[in-house]
Tab-separated table of C-alpha atoms in Angstrom:
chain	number	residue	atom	x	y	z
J	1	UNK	CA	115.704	131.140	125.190
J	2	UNK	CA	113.156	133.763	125.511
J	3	UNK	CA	111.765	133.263	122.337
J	4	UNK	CA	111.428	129.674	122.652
J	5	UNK	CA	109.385	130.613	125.699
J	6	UNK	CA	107.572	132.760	123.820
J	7	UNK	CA	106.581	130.602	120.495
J	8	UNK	CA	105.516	127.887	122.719
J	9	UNK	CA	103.280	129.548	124.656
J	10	UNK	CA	101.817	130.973	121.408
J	11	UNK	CA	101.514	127.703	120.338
J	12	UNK	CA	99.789	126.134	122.985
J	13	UNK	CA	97.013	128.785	123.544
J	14	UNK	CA	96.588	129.335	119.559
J	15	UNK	CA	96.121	125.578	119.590
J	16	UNK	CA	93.836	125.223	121.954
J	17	UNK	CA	91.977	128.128	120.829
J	18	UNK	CA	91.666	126.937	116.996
J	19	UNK	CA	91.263	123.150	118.058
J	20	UNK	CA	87.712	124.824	120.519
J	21	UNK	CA	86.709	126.959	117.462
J	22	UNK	CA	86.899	124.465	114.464
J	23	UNK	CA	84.932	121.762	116.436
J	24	UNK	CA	81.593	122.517	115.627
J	25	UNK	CA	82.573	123.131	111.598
J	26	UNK	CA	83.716	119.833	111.592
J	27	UNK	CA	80.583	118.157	113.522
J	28	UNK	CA	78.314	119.672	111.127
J	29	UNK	CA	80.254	118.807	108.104
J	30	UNK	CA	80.608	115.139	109.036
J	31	UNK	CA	84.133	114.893	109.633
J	32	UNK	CA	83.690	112.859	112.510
J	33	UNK	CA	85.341	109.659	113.948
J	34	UNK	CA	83.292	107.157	115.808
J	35	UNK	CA	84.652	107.032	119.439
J	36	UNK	CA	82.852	106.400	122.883
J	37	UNK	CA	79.767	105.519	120.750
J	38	UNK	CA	79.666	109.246	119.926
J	39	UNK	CA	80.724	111.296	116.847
J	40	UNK	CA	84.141	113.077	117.589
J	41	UNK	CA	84.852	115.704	115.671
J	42	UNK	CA	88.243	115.633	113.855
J	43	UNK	CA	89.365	119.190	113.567
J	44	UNK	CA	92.197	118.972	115.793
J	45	UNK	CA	94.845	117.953	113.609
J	46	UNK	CA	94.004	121.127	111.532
J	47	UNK	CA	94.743	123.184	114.633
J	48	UNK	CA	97.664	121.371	115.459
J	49	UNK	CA	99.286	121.636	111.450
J	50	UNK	CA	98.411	125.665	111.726
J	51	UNK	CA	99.564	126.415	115.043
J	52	UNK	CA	102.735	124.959	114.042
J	53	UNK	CA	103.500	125.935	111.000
J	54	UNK	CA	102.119	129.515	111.881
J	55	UNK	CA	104.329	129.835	114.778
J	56	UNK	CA	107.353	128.826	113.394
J	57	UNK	CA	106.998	131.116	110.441
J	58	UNK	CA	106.759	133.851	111.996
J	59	UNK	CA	109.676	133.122	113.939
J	60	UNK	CA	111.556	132.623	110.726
J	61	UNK	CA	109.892	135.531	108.804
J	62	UNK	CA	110.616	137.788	111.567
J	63	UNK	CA	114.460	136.374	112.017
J	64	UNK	CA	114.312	135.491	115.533
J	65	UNK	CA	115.063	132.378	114.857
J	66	UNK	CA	115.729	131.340	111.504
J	67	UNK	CA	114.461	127.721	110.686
J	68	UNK	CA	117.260	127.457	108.173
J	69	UNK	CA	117.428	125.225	104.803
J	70	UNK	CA	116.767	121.605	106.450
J	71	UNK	CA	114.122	122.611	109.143
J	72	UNK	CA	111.990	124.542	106.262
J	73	UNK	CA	112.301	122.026	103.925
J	74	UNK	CA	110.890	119.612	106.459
J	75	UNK	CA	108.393	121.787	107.436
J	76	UNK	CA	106.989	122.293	103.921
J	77	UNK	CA	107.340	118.557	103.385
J	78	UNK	CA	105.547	118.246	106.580
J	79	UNK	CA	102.559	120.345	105.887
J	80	UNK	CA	101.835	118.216	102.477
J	81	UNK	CA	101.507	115.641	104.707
J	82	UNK	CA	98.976	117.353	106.530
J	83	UNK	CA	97.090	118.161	103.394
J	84	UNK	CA	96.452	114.287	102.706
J	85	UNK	CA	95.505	113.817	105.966
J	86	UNK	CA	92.858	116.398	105.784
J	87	UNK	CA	91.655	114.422	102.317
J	88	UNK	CA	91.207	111.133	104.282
J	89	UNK	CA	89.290	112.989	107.421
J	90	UNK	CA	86.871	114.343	104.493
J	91	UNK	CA	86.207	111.744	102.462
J	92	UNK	CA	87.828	107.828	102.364
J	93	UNK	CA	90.715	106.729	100.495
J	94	UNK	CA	93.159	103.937	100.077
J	95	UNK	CA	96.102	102.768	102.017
J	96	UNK	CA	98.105	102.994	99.586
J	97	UNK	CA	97.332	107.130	98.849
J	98	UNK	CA	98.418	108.161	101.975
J	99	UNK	CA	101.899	105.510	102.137
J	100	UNK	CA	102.877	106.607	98.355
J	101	UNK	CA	101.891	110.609	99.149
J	102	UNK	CA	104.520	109.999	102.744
J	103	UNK	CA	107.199	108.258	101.164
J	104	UNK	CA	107.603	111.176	98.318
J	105	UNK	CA	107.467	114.200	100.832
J	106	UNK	CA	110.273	112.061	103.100
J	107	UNK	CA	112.574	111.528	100.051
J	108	UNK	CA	112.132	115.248	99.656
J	109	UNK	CA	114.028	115.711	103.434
J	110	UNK	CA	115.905	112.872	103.848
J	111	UNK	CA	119.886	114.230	103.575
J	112	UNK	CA	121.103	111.812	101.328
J	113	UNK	CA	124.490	113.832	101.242
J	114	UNK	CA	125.053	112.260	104.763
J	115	UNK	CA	123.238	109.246	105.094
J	116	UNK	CA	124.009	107.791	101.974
J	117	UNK	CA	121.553	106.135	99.340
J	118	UNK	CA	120.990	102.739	101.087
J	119	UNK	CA	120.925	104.235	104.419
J	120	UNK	CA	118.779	107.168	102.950
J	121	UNK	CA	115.773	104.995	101.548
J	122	UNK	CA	115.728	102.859	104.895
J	123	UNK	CA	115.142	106.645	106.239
J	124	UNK	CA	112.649	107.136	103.986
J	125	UNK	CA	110.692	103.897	105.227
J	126	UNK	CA	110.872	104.612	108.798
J	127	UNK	CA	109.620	108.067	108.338
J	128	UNK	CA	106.526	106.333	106.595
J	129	UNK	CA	106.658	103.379	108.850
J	130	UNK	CA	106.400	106.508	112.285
J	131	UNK	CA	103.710	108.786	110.456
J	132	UNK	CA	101.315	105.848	109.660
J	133	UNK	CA	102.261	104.788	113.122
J	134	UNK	CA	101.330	107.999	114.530
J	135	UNK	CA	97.680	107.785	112.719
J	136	UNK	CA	96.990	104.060	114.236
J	137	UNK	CA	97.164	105.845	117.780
J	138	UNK	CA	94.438	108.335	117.512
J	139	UNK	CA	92.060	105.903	118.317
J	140	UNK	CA	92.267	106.658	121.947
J	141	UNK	CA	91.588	109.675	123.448
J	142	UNK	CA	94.657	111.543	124.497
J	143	UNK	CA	96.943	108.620	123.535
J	144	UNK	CA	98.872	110.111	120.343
J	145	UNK	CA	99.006	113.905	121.736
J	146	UNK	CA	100.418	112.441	124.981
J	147	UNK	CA	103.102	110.315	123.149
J	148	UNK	CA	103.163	113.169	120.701
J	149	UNK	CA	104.716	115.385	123.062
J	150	UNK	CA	106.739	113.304	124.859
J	151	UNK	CA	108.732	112.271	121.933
J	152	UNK	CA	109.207	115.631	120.435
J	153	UNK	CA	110.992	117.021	123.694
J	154	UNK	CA	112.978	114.110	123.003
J	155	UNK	CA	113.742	115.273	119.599
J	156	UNK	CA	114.156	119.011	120.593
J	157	UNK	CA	116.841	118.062	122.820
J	158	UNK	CA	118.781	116.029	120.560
J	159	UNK	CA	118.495	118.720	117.978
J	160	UNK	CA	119.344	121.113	120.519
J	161	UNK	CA	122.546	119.185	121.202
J	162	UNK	CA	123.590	119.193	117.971
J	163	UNK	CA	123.336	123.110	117.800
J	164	UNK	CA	120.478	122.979	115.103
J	165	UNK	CA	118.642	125.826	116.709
J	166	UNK	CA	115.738	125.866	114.416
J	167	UNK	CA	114.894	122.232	114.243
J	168	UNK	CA	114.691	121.934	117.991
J	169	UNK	CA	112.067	125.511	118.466
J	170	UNK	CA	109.971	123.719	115.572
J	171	UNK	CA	109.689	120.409	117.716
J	172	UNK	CA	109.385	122.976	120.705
J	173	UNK	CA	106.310	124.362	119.215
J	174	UNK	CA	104.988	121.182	117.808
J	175	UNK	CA	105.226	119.940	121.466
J	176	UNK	CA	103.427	123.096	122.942
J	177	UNK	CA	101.098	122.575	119.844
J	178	UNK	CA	100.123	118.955	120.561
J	179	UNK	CA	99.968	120.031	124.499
J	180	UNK	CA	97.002	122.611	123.692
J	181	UNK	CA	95.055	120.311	121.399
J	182	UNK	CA	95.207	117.980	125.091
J	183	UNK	CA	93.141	120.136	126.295
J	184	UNK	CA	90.233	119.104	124.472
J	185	UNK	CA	91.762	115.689	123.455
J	186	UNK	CA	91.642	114.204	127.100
J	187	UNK	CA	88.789	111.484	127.842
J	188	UNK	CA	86.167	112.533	127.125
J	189	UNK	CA	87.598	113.665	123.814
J	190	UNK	CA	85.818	116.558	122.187
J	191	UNK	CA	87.895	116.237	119.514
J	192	UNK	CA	90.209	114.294	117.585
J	193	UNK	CA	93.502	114.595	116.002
J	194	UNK	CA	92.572	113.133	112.635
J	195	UNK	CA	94.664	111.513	110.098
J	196	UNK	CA	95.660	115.140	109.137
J	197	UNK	CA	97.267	115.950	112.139
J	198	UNK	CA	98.793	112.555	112.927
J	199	UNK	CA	100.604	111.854	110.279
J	200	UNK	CA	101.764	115.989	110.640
J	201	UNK	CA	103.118	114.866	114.040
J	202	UNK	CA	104.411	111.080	112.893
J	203	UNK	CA	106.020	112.940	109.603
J	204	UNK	CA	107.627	115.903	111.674
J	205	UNK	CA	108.966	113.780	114.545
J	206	UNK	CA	110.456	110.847	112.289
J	207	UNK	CA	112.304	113.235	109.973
J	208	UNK	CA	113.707	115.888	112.377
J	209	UNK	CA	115.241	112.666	114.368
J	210	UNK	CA	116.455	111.204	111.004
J	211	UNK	CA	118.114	114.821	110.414
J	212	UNK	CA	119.519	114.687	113.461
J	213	UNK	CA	121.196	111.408	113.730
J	214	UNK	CA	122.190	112.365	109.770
J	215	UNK	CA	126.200	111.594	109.605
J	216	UNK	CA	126.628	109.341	112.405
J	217	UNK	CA	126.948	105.365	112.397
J	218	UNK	CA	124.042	103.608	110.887
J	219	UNK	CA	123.913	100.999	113.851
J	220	UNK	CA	123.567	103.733	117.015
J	221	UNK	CA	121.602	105.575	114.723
J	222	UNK	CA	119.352	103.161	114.116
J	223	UNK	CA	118.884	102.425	118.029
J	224	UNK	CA	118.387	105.765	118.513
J	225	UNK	CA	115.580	106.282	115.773
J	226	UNK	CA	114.232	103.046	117.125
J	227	UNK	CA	113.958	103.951	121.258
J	228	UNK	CA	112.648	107.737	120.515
J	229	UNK	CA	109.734	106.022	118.606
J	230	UNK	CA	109.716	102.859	120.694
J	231	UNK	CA	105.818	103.000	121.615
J	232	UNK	CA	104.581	103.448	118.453
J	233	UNK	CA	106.831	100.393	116.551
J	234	UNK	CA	105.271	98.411	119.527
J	235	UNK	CA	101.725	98.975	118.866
J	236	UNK	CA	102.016	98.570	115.252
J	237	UNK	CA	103.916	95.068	115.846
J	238	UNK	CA	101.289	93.786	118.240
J	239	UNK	CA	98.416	94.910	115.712
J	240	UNK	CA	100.013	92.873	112.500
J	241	UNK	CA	100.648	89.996	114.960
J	242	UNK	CA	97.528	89.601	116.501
J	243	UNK	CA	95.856	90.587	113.013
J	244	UNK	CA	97.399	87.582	111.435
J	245	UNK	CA	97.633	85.147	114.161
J	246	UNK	CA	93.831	85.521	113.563
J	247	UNK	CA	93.502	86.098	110.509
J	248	UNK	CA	91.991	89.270	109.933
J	249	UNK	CA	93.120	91.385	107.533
J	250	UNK	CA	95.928	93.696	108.693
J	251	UNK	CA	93.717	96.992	107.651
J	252	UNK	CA	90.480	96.464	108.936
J	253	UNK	CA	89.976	98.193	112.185
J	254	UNK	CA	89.576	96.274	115.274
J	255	UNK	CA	90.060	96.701	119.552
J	256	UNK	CA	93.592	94.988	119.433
J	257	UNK	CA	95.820	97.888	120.200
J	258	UNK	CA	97.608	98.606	123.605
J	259	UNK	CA	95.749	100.790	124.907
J	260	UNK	CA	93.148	98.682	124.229
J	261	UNK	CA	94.423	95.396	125.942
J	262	UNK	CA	95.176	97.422	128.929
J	263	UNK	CA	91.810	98.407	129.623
J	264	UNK	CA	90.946	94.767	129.260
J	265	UNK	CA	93.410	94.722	132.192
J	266	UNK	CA	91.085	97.226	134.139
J	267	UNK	CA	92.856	99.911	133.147
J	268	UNK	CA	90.627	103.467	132.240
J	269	UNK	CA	91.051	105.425	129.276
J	270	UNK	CA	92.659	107.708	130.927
J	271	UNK	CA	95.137	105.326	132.892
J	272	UNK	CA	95.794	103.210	129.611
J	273	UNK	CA	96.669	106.889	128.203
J	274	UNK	CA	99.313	107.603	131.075
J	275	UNK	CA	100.571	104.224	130.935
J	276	UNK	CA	101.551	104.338	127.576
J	277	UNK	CA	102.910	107.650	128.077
J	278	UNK	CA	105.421	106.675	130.599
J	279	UNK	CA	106.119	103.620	128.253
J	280	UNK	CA	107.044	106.140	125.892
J	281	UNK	CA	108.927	108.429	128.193
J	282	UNK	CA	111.125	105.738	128.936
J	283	UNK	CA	112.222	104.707	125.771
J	284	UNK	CA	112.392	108.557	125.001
J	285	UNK	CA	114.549	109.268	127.609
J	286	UNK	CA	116.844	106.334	126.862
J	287	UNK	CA	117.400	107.537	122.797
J	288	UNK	CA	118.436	111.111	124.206
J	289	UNK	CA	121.117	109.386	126.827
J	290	UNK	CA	122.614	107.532	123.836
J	291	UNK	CA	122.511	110.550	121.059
J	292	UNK	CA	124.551	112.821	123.751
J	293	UNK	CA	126.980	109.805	124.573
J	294	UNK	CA	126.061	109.376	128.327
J	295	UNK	CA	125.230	105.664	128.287
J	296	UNK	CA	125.813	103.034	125.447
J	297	UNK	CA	124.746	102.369	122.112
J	298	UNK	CA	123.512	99.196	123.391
J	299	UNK	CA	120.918	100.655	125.628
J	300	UNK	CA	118.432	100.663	122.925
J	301	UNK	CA	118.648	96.753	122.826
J	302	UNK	CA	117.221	97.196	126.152
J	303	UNK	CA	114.074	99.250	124.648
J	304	UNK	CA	113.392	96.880	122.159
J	305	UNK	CA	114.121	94.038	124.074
J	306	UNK	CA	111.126	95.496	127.036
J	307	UNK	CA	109.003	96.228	124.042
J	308	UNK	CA	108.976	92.886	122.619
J	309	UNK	CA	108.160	91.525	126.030
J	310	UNK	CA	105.007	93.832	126.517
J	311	UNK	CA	103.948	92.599	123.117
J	312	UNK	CA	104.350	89.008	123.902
J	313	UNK	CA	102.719	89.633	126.639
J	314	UNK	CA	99.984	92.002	125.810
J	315	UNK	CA	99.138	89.580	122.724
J	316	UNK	CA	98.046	87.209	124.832
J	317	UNK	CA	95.189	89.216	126.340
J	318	UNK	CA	92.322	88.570	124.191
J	319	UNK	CA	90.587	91.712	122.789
J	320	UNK	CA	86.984	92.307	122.896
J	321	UNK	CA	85.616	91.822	119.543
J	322	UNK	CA	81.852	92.630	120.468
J	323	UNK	CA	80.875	95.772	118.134
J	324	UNK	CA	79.870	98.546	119.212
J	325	UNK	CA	76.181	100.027	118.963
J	326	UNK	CA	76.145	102.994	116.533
J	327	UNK	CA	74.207	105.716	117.793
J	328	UNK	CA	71.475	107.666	115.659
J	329	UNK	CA	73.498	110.556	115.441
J	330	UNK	CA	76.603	108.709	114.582
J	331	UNK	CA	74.518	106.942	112.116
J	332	UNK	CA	73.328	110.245	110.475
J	333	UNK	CA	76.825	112.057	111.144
J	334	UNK	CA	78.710	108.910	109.470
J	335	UNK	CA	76.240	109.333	106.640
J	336	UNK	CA	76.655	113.090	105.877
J	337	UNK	CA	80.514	112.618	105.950
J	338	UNK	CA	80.486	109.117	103.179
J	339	UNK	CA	77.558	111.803	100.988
């Protein structure tokens, strides 16, 4: 107990430290993101992966407590990840790059021994399906640290109920991790997570709840994987929808997220943010009732059944598709980062 005390405070103030200190690095090599009609520097994620992974190690190397086989694995798995998310915040690259470079590190944690094969490579999608979800809501300040957080408490418990010590102080730390890099992340962002440290948190969340649920029966499992991640599924659903209700193709950015139909609701930043994090609490809170048995397996059909509604309904709410005006220093920051 002490120690998880401990490593999360470390984690938190080394994360908000290295997030503050690798800001202006990234603003004057380029790797920005265009948010608020401002260049936003996308260093976060970097501080994010290292306060993490630091952390954690140094738990492990010094034997307080050990991550053991799974939780390493995962973490090592986890921190390729990272690494092609920092390619993408440097320099552009395809879809299907960051998708093919997912799916290998996932089969790499996935415990096939329990899940079986079938049941294994639907794992292995999901964990994709979470990580690339995780990276489509960093377009809004504070929205994927805020949901980031949120759902790995929910993991840590689970793990923690299942006596898997390790895996639930790594979530611990990714939580206290995520909770630093808030700091800087909340509107007005000074910085942004990046692809690098999205997918981290997508990849680290998805498999440590697949790990978790490994063993029991696929159809509770599957609720639960589903309701911990709940949010995210929902955004990506109402993106494809609108996306081809319209026409547009499915990976060209565009204002047709939730967060961004909320403010269309007259909702700020900032509200749309909280919104979406109690949205994600809920279904959260839900997936940890059903992993420790307190309420039933079919309590997920209630998430997904309130998420499909706030689609339906969100999708309706027309986006604004005026573009925004690019800035000169956006212009010149944009340029420096494509060379």
């Amino acid at each position: 107990m002490l120690y998880g005390i401990l490593a999360a405070t470390s984690a938190l103030l080394l994360a908000a430290v290295l997030t503050a200190l690798l800001r202006m690095p990234a603003l004057r090599l380029g790797i920005v993101d265009r948010r608020w009609r401002r260049p936003v520097p996308l260093s976060g994620g970097a501080a994010v992966v290292a306060a993490t992974c630091g952390v954690a190690l140094v738990g492990d190397w010094r034997g307080v407590v050990p991550l053991g086989p799974e939780a390493g694995r995962l973490l090592v798995a986890a921190a390729g990840v990272a690494l092609l998310g920092l390619v993408a915040d440097v320099r552009r690259v395809k879809a299907r790059f960051l998708v093919g470079g997912t799916a290998v590190a996932a089969a790499c944690v996935v415990p096939y021994e329990e899940t079986g094969v079938l049941a294994g490579i639907l794992a292995v999608g999901w964990i994709v399906f979470v990580a690339l979800g995780f990276k489509a809501l960093d377009h809004a300040d504070g929205l994927a640290g805020t949901v980031g957080v949120v759902t790995a408490f929910g993991a840590a418990a689970c793990a923690a109920a299942e006596v898997m010590d390790g895996l639930a102080v790594l979530l611990s730390v990714l939580a206290a991790a995520l909770t630093g890099f808030l700091m800087h992340n909340w509107h007005p962002a000074r910085v942004g997570l990046g692809s690098c440290g999205a997918l981290f948190t997508g990849f680290v969340l998805a498999a440590a709840a697949v790990t978790t649920r490994a063993g029991r029966e696929l159809g509770s499992g599957a609720g639960v994987l589903f309701a911990l991640t709940a949010l995210v599924a929902a955004d990506v659903v109402l993106v494809v929808l609108a996306r081809r209700l319209s026409g547009r193709p499915l990976l060209r950015a565009a204002p047709d997220h939730l967060a961004h139909r909320l403010r269309r609701l007259g909702l700020t930043v900032q509200g749309a943010s909280v919104v979406l994090g109690v949205g994600a609490f809920a279904g959260v809170l839900v997936a940890v009732l059903v992993h420790l048995g307190w309420i039933a397996a079919t309590g997920a059909l209630w998430v997904a059944a309130g998420a499909l509604i706030v689609v339906l309904a969100l999708l309706r709410i027309r986006p604004s598709s005026a573009p925004r005006p690019v800035s000169t220093q956006v212009r010149a920051q944009l340029r420096v980062r494509n060379g």
